Amino acid sequence: MTYPVEVPAAAVASLTHLVGEFADELGEGPPTLSEFLDILDDSIPVGEAMSGMFDRPRFAVTLAGGRRYRRREVSRAAELNDAVYVHASGLLAALADAAHAGTGKRVPLNVLAAGVAAAIRASHQQFADAAARDVVGVTARGRRIRAQADSGDVIAIPAGSGGGYHMVVALNKDSTFGLSVGALVGRASEPTLDDLAPEPMALPYGQYIHLDLISSETWPIVGRRDDLRSLWLAVTEVYYTWPEPEPGSFASAGEPPGDTLRLVVDEDEARAVGILDGSYRQNWNPVSYVRFLDQRNP
């Protein structure tokens, strides 16, 4: 695997500062390559540039001649303060951001590891038991963590037509119906909180949606805005329709798991929810929900 862009100067600087801070803090010279890898294991970045979140991946090195570097059991990394880990996070984040900007693609672990190898060689650093020139490859393996949306998280859903993103806010979960979200009025040009209106407005009533595309980060969580939850009911109701509703009503509504608390007698509510035109769904699949948002948020 080859790192797809030129190694950013910020990554080389962070690596140099990491090694120097390690030596200054412990007063025993530079880290071993094993200790350097231990530090990287605990510094993996998260965010838009990465292809996912990972549970403490483990980096490995291949040395010149195809030899596999054997990590040591004894490590001084646990004795360090935060400064070294800040530099390690800066190294990895700089590599991830540069690769993301250069390719337009989110960065998987193997590309990030290739960047580490390239940054080591570019830095000409000397480790306690290896020189930078000896490092010919770096790999990383880690268990990917499935993303979970909590109440107040803002999720960016790519529009199906017309471009941009529909921004929705996670409200509450139910074991039967899934996650309820409330959609904001308008579209964002980029999947970021920076594109939200100063005073966001809400499309009325929340919807329950499937979680798969959030878990896989196809619909990324872009930040958290707890203040937006107040734009919708504390718990999203579920509507129940029938061929012959009671006189003067359009449906019944109640909080999950299905308690009917009231009759819907307001025509505006029935129209806004989608009962009058038959578009209401108790639980939306991804394709139908994007189509629904495209129509409501043209």
mmCIF file of C-alpha atoms in Angstrom:
data_model
loop_
_atom_site.group_PDB
_atom_site.id
_atom_site.type_symbol
_atom_site.label_atom_id
_atom_site.label_comp_id
_atom_site.label_asym_id
_atom_site.label_seq_id
_atom_site.Cartn_x
_atom_site.Cartn_y
_atom_site.Cartn_z
ATOM 1 C CA MET A 1 0.000 0.000 0.000
ATOM 2 C CA THR A 2 1.317 3.438 -1.006
ATOM 3 C CA TYR A 3 0.292 6.658 0.696
ATOM 4 C CA PRO A 4 -1.627 8.484 -2.076
ATOM 5 C CA VAL A 5 -0.349 12.048 -1.584
ATOM 6 C CA GLU A 6 2.810 13.819 -0.527
ATOM 7 C CA VAL A 7 3.497 13.530 3.182
ATOM 8 C CA PRO A 8 2.336 16.811 4.767
ATOM 9 C CA ALA A 9 4.927 18.870 6.607
ATOM 10 C CA ALA A 10 2.632 18.964 9.637
ATOM 11 C CA ALA A 11 2.836 15.173 9.940
ATOM 12 C CA VAL A 12 6.655 15.176 9.828
ATOM 13 C CA ALA A 13 6.756 17.981 12.401
ATOM 14 C CA SER A 14 4.385 16.108 14.745
ATOM 15 C CA LEU A 15 6.471 12.943 14.482
ATOM 16 C CA THR A 16 9.665 14.878 15.240
ATOM 17 C CA HIS A 17 8.038 16.574 18.242
ATOM 18 C CA LEU A 18 6.739 13.201 19.472
ATOM 19 C CA VAL A 19 10.205 11.647 19.511
ATOM 20 C CA GLY A 20 11.757 14.731 21.074
ATOM 21 C CA GLU A 21 9.063 15.017 23.761
ATOM 22 C CA PHE A 22 9.486 11.334 24.610
ATOM 23 C CA ALA A 23 13.251 11.781 25.100
ATOM 24 C CA ASP A 24 12.815 14.979 27.126
ATOM 25 C CA GLU A 25 10.139 13.557 29.390
ATOM 26 C CA LEU A 26 11.866 10.304 30.301
ATOM 27 C CA GLY A 27 15.453 11.477 29.870
ATOM 28 C CA GLU A 28 16.446 8.126 28.388
ATOM 29 C CA GLY A 29 16.793 8.799 24.693
ATOM 30 C CA PRO A 30 14.293 8.208 21.881
ATOM 31 C CA PRO A 31 11.554 5.589 22.014
ATOM 32 C CA THR A 32 12.003 2.152 20.624
ATOM 33 C CA LEU A 33 10.026 1.495 17.481
ATOM 34 C CA SER A 34 7.803 -0.721 19.628
ATOM 35 C CA GLU A 35 7.075 2.146 22.034
ATOM 36 C CA PHE A 36 6.341 4.456 19.114
ATOM 37 C CA LEU A 37 3.786 1.953 17.819
ATOM 38 C CA ASP A 38 2.254 1.596 21.304
ATOM 39 C CA ILE A 39 1.662 5.346 21.328
ATOM 40 C CA LEU A 40 0.094 5.306 17.853
ATOM 41 C CA ASP A 41 -2.277 2.500 18.888
ATOM 42 C CA ASP A 42 -3.876 4.858 21.415
ATOM 43 C CA SER A 43 -3.962 7.936 19.168
ATOM 44 C CA ILE A 44 -6.088 6.927 16.192
ATOM 45 C CA PRO A 45 -8.077 9.924 14.912
ATOM 46 C CA VAL A 46 -11.826 10.118 14.412
ATOM 47 C CA GLY A 47 -13.744 12.460 12.189
ATOM 48 C CA GLU A 48 -14.846 13.126 8.647
ATOM 49 C CA ALA A 49 -11.537 12.134 7.036
ATOM 50 C CA MET A 50 -11.516 8.596 8.450
ATOM 51 C CA SER A 51 -13.554 5.733 7.017
ATOM 52 C CA GLY A 52 -14.854 4.798 10.438
ATOM 53 C CA MET A 53 -14.131 4.544 14.140
ATOM 54 C CA PHE A 54 -11.829 1.811 15.375
ATOM 55 C CA ASP A 55 -11.296 0.129 18.722
ATOM 56 C CA ARG A 56 -7.556 0.588 19.430
ATOM 57 C CA PRO A 57 -6.001 -0.700 16.186
ATOM 58 C CA ARG A 58 -2.588 -2.323 16.327
ATOM 59 C CA PHE A 59 0.203 -1.060 14.088
ATOM 60 C CA ALA A 60 2.920 -3.367 12.740
ATOM 61 C CA VAL A 61 6.168 -2.665 10.890
ATOM 62 C CA THR A 62 8.042 -4.443 8.119
ATOM 63 C CA LEU A 63 11.797 -3.773 8.071
ATOM 64 C CA ALA A 64 14.270 -3.851 5.219
ATOM 65 C CA GLY A 65 14.719 -7.325 3.828
ATOM 66 C CA GLY A 66 11.085 -8.199 4.505
ATOM 67 C CA ARG A 67 11.679 -8.835 8.207
ATOM 68 C CA ARG A 68 8.696 -8.412 10.513
ATOM 69 C CA TYR A 69 9.504 -6.156 13.440
ATOM 70 C CA ARG A 70 8.706 -7.851 16.746
ATOM 71 C CA ARG A 71 7.184 -5.531 19.306
ATOM 72 C CA ARG A 72 8.523 -5.745 22.848
ATOM 73 C CA GLU A 73 6.489 -6.631 25.891
ATOM 74 C CA VAL A 74 8.139 -3.979 28.082
ATOM 75 C CA SER A 75 7.167 -0.424 27.152
ATOM 76 C CA ARG A 76 7.665 2.988 28.747
ATOM 77 C CA ALA A 77 4.664 4.446 26.913
ATOM 78 C CA ALA A 78 2.409 4.066 29.958
ATOM 79 C CA GLU A 79 4.705 6.406 31.932
ATOM 80 C CA LEU A 80 4.169 9.335 29.577
ATOM 81 C CA ASN A 81 2.018 12.413 30.034
ATOM 82 C CA ASP A 82 -0.443 13.690 27.444
ATOM 83 C CA ALA A 83 1.974 15.776 25.351
ATOM 84 C CA VAL A 84 3.423 12.807 23.465
ATOM 85 C CA TYR A 85 -0.068 11.521 22.657
ATOM 86 C CA VAL A 86 -1.122 14.964 21.441
ATOM 87 C CA HIS A 87 1.758 14.904 18.957
ATOM 88 C CA ALA A 88 0.809 11.353 17.913
ATOM 89 C CA SER A 89 -2.791 12.425 17.303
ATOM 90 C CA GLY A 90 -1.504 15.388 15.322
ATOM 91 C CA LEU A 91 0.634 13.086 13.178
ATOM 92 C CA LEU A 92 -2.236 10.735 12.341
ATOM 93 C CA ALA A 93 -4.794 13.512 11.851
ATOM 94 C CA ALA A 94 -2.480 15.373 9.457
ATOM 95 C CA LEU A 95 -1.977 12.192 7.423
ATOM 96 C CA ALA A 96 -5.725 11.447 7.352
ATOM 97 C CA ASP A 97 -6.708 15.001 6.411
ATOM 98 C CA ALA A 98 -4.149 15.241 3.607
ATOM 99 C CA ALA A 99 -5.159 11.888 2.091
ATOM 100 C CA HIS A 100 -8.849 12.787 2.336
ATOM 101 C CA ALA A 101 -8.308 16.176 0.708
ATOM 102 C CA GLY A 102 -6.133 14.720 -2.042
ATOM 103 C CA THR A 103 -8.343 11.787 -3.013
ATOM 104 C CA GLY A 104 -11.819 12.934 -1.996
ATOM 105 C CA LYS A 105 -12.275 9.589 -0.270
ATOM 106 C CA ARG A 106 -12.485 8.750 3.398
ATOM 107 C CA VAL A 107 -9.297 7.173 4.692
ATOM 108 C CA PRO A 108 -9.154 3.493 5.721
ATOM 109 C CA LEU A 109 -6.650 2.155 8.232
ATOM 110 C CA ASN A 110 -4.299 0.695 5.636
ATOM 111 C CA VAL A 111 -3.874 4.081 3.924
ATOM 112 C CA LEU A 112 -3.261 5.767 7.278
ATOM 113 C CA ALA A 113 -0.627 3.132 8.104
ATOM 114 C CA ALA A 114 1.078 3.697 4.744
ATOM 115 C CA GLY A 115 1.212 7.380 5.627
ATOM 116 C CA VAL A 116 2.928 6.557 8.918
ATOM 117 C CA ALA A 117 5.633 4.635 7.055
ATOM 118 C CA ALA A 118 6.116 7.516 4.626
ATOM 119 C CA ALA A 119 6.280 10.061 7.472
ATOM 120 C CA ILE A 120 8.880 7.981 9.339
ATOM 121 C CA ARG A 121 11.127 7.859 6.266
ATOM 122 C CA ALA A 122 10.606 11.571 5.537
ATOM 123 C CA SER A 123 11.508 12.509 9.115
ATOM 124 C CA HIS A 124 14.848 10.622 9.126
ATOM 125 C CA GLN A 125 14.204 9.863 12.798
ATOM 126 C CA GLN A 126 16.374 7.498 14.790
ATOM 127 C CA PHE A 127 14.548 5.172 17.142
ATOM 128 C CA ALA A 128 16.314 3.372 19.964
ATOM 129 C CA ASP A 129 16.385 0.113 18.031
ATOM 130 C CA ALA A 130 15.867 1.102 14.377
ATOM 131 C CA ALA A 131 16.542 3.884 11.909
ATOM 132 C CA ALA A 132 13.908 5.512 9.729
ATOM 133 C CA ARG A 133 15.524 4.083 6.595
ATOM 134 C CA ASP A 134 14.963 0.560 7.954
ATOM 135 C CA VAL A 135 11.163 0.971 7.927
ATOM 136 C CA VAL A 136 9.807 -0.145 4.567
ATOM 137 C CA GLY A 137 6.164 -0.649 5.521
ATOM 138 C CA VAL A 138 3.566 -0.132 8.225
ATOM 139 C CA THR A 139 0.205 -1.882 8.497
ATOM 140 C CA ALA A 140 -2.657 -1.607 10.971
ATOM 141 C CA ARG A 141 -5.545 -3.796 11.988
ATOM 142 C CA GLY A 142 -8.441 -2.871 14.205
ATOM 143 C CA ARG A 143 -12.035 -3.718 14.963
ATOM 144 C CA ARG A 144 -14.316 -1.166 13.421
ATOM 145 C CA ILE A 145 -16.853 0.342 15.807
ATOM 146 C CA ARG A 146 -20.337 0.704 14.370
ATOM 147 C CA ALA A 147 -21.533 4.274 14.785
ATOM 148 C CA GLN A 148 -24.464 4.810 17.138
ATOM 149 C CA ALA A 149 -26.560 7.953 17.127
ATOM 150 C CA ASP A 150 -27.592 9.370 20.488
ATOM 151 C CA SER A 151 -30.255 11.939 21.151
ATOM 152 C CA GLY A 152 -29.042 15.333 19.956
ATOM 153 C CA ASP A 153 -26.636 14.006 17.308
ATOM 154 C CA VAL A 154 -26.958 15.653 13.882
ATOM 155 C CA ILE A 155 -26.892 13.288 10.893
ATOM 156 C CA ALA A 156 -26.192 14.308 7.281
ATOM 157 C CA ILE A 157 -28.246 12.398 4.703
ATOM 158 C CA PRO A 158 -27.170 12.868 1.059
ATOM 159 C CA ALA A 159 -30.087 14.066 -1.022
ATOM 160 C CA GLY A 160 -31.309 11.743 -3.740
ATOM 161 C CA SER A 161 -31.907 14.567 -6.206
ATOM 162 C CA GLY A 162 -30.942 18.215 -6.390
ATOM 163 C CA GLY A 163 -27.685 17.884 -4.440
ATOM 164 C CA GLY A 164 -26.758 18.790 -0.909
ATOM 165 C CA TYR A 165 -27.604 17.123 2.369
ATOM 166 C CA HIS A 166 -30.690 16.787 4.496
ATOM 167 C CA MET A 167 -29.770 17.415 8.125
ATOM 168 C CA VAL A 168 -31.711 15.448 10.728
ATOM 169 C CA VAL A 169 -31.469 15.360 14.501
ATOM 170 C CA ALA A 170 -31.599 12.103 16.489
ATOM 171 C CA LEU A 171 -34.453 12.233 18.999
ATOM 172 C CA ASN A 172 -35.248 8.913 20.677
ATOM 173 C CA LYS A 173 -34.899 5.163 20.135
ATOM 174 C CA ASP A 174 -37.424 2.377 20.372
ATOM 175 C CA SER A 175 -36.664 -1.336 20.182
ATOM 176 C CA THR A 176 -39.548 -1.898 17.765
ATOM 177 C CA PHE A 177 -39.507 1.163 15.531
ATOM 178 C CA GLY A 178 -35.808 2.105 15.539
ATOM 179 C CA LEU A 179 -34.442 5.641 15.803
ATOM 180 C CA SER A 180 -36.685 8.671 15.513
ATOM 181 C CA VAL A 181 -35.255 11.757 13.872
ATOM 182 C CA GLY A 182 -36.475 15.237 13.132
ATOM 183 C CA ALA A 183 -35.581 16.860 9.823
ATOM 184 C CA LEU A 184 -34.477 20.470 9.555
ATOM 185 C CA VAL A 185 -35.871 22.802 6.909
ATOM 186 C CA GLY A 186 -33.600 23.368 3.916
ATOM 187 C CA ARG A 187 -30.502 21.622 2.646
ATOM 188 C CA ALA A 188 -26.860 21.954 3.616
ATOM 189 C CA SER A 189 -24.208 22.161 0.904
ATOM 190 C CA GLU A 190 -21.703 20.202 3.009
ATOM 191 C CA PRO A 191 -22.083 17.559 5.759
ATOM 192 C CA THR A 192 -21.072 19.852 8.591
ATOM 193 C CA LEU A 193 -22.673 21.766 11.433
ATOM 194 C CA ASP A 194 -21.196 24.947 9.949
ATOM 195 C CA ASP A 195 -23.843 24.813 7.219
ATOM 196 C CA LEU A 196 -26.792 24.938 9.624
ATOM 197 C CA ALA A 197 -28.883 28.088 9.662
ATOM 198 C CA PRO A 198 -28.271 30.408 12.638
ATOM 199 C CA GLU A 199 -31.789 29.580 13.867
ATOM 200 C CA PRO A 200 -32.699 26.230 12.304
ATOM 201 C CA MET A 201 -36.345 25.501 11.610
ATOM 202 C CA ALA A 202 -37.893 22.052 11.779
ATOM 203 C CA LEU A 203 -40.132 20.049 9.536
ATOM 204 C CA PRO A 204 -43.049 19.099 11.803
ATOM 205 C CA TYR A 205 -43.161 15.649 13.388
ATOM 206 C CA GLY A 206 -40.380 13.103 13.654
ATOM 207 C CA GLN A 207 -39.992 9.864 11.729
ATOM 208 C CA TYR A 208 -38.615 6.475 12.699
ATOM 209 C CA ILE A 209 -35.839 5.275 10.395
ATOM 210 C CA HIS A 210 -33.614 2.230 9.956
ATOM 211 C CA LEU A 211 -30.192 2.407 11.617
ATOM 212 C CA ASP A 212 -28.039 0.543 9.090
ATOM 213 C CA LEU A 213 -26.775 3.512 7.077
ATOM 214 C CA ILE A 214 -25.956 5.426 10.257
ATOM 215 C CA SER A 215 -24.079 2.449 11.693
ATOM 216 C CA SER A 216 -22.042 2.097 8.506
ATOM 217 C CA GLU A 217 -21.476 5.903 8.426
ATOM 218 C CA THR A 218 -22.992 6.165 4.954
ATOM 219 C CA TRP A 219 -25.146 8.742 6.720
ATOM 220 C CA PRO A 220 -22.455 10.316 8.934
ATOM 221 C CA ILE A 221 -22.974 11.850 12.349
ATOM 222 C CA VAL A 222 -21.482 15.322 11.911
ATOM 223 C CA GLY A 223 -21.818 16.735 15.418
ATOM 224 C CA ARG A 224 -24.126 17.298 18.346
ATOM 225 C CA ARG A 225 -26.720 19.994 19.015
ATOM 226 C CA ASP A 226 -28.736 19.177 22.121
ATOM 227 C CA ASP A 227 -30.595 22.487 21.831
ATOM 228 C CA LEU A 228 -32.310 21.341 18.620
ATOM 229 C CA ARG A 229 -34.176 18.507 20.331
ATOM 230 C CA SER A 230 -36.729 20.998 21.654
ATOM 231 C CA LEU A 231 -37.996 21.582 18.090
ATOM 232 C CA TRP A 232 -39.907 18.286 18.277
ATOM 233 C CA LEU A 233 -41.888 16.276 20.827
ATOM 234 C CA ALA A 234 -39.788 14.633 23.528
ATOM 235 C CA VAL A 235 -40.926 11.212 22.237
ATOM 236 C CA THR A 236 -41.931 10.718 18.610
ATOM 237 C CA GLU A 237 -45.418 9.341 18.298
ATOM 238 C CA VAL A 238 -46.466 6.519 16.001
ATOM 239 C CA TYR A 239 -49.647 6.923 13.937
ATOM 240 C CA TYR A 240 -52.166 4.181 13.250
ATOM 241 C CA THR A 241 -54.633 4.462 10.403
ATOM 242 C CA TRP A 242 -57.620 2.318 9.568
ATOM 243 C CA PRO A 243 -60.059 2.086 6.643
ATOM 244 C CA GLU A 244 -62.944 3.622 8.589
ATOM 245 C CA PRO A 245 -61.645 5.956 11.295
ATOM 246 C CA GLU A 246 -63.890 7.131 14.061
ATOM 247 C CA PRO A 247 -66.115 10.022 13.040
ATOM 248 C CA GLY A 248 -64.216 13.300 12.940
ATOM 249 C CA SER A 249 -60.747 11.694 13.203
ATOM 250 C CA PHE A 250 -58.051 10.703 10.736
ATOM 251 C CA ALA A 251 -55.958 8.276 12.777
ATOM 252 C CA SER A 252 -54.854 7.418 16.289
ATOM 253 C CA ALA A 253 -51.454 8.322 17.699
ATOM 254 C CA GLY A 254 -49.383 7.258 20.657
ATOM 255 C CA GLU A 255 -45.883 6.809 21.990
ATOM 256 C CA PRO A 256 -44.086 3.503 21.345
ATOM 257 C CA PRO A 257 -44.443 0.620 21.868
ATOM 258 C CA GLY A 258 -47.985 1.233 20.664
ATOM 259 C CA ASP A 259 -50.163 2.762 23.358
ATOM 260 C CA THR A 260 -52.955 4.713 21.699
ATOM 261 C CA LEU A 261 -53.265 7.939 23.633
ATOM 262 C CA ARG A 262 -55.310 10.188 21.405
ATOM 263 C CA LEU A 263 -57.281 10.535 18.194
ATOM 264 C CA VAL A 264 -55.943 12.740 15.439
ATOM 265 C CA VAL A 265 -58.742 15.156 14.649
ATOM 266 C CA ASP A 266 -56.631 18.017 13.285
ATOM 267 C CA GLU A 267 -56.584 18.030 9.479
ATOM 268 C CA ASP A 268 -53.360 20.067 9.316
ATOM 269 C CA GLU A 269 -51.559 17.488 11.460
ATOM 270 C CA ALA A 270 -52.877 14.630 9.342
ATOM 271 C CA ARG A 271 -51.692 16.405 6.200
ATOM 272 C CA ALA A 272 -48.244 17.290 7.613
ATOM 273 C CA VAL A 273 -47.606 13.748 8.808
ATOM 274 C CA GLY A 274 -48.632 12.266 5.467
ATOM 275 C CA ILE A 275 -51.830 10.519 6.500
ATOM 276 C CA LEU A 276 -54.080 12.305 3.986
ATOM 277 C CA ASP A 277 -51.949 11.496 0.941
ATOM 278 C CA GLY A 278 -50.997 8.009 2.149
ATOM 279 C CA SER A 279 -47.270 8.780 2.391
ATOM 280 C CA TYR A 280 -46.966 8.145 6.153
ATOM 281 C CA ARG A 281 -44.767 5.231 7.242
ATOM 282 C CA GLN A 282 -44.314 3.928 10.767
ATOM 283 C CA ASN A 283 -40.700 3.092 9.933
ATOM 284 C CA TRP A 284 -38.904 4.397 6.859
ATOM 285 C CA ASN A 285 -36.396 2.421 4.823
ATOM 286 C CA PRO A 286 -33.443 4.475 3.527
ATOM 287 C CA VAL A 287 -34.602 4.844 -0.084
ATOM 288 C CA SER A 288 -38.124 5.898 0.844
ATOM 289 C CA TYR A 289 -36.907 8.287 3.522
ATOM 290 C CA VAL A 290 -34.517 10.074 1.163
ATOM 291 C CA ARG A 291 -37.337 10.387 -1.371
ATOM 292 C CA PHE A 292 -39.605 11.777 1.366
ATOM 293 C CA LEU A 293 -36.973 14.353 2.383
ATOM 294 C CA ASP A 294 -36.336 15.331 -1.248
ATOM 295 C CA GLN A 295 -40.052 16.137 -1.600
ATOM 296 C CA ARG A 296 -40.372 17.966 1.711
ATOM 297 C CA ASN A 297 -37.034 19.779 1.324
ATOM 298 C CA PRO A 298 -36.891 20.675 -2.376
#
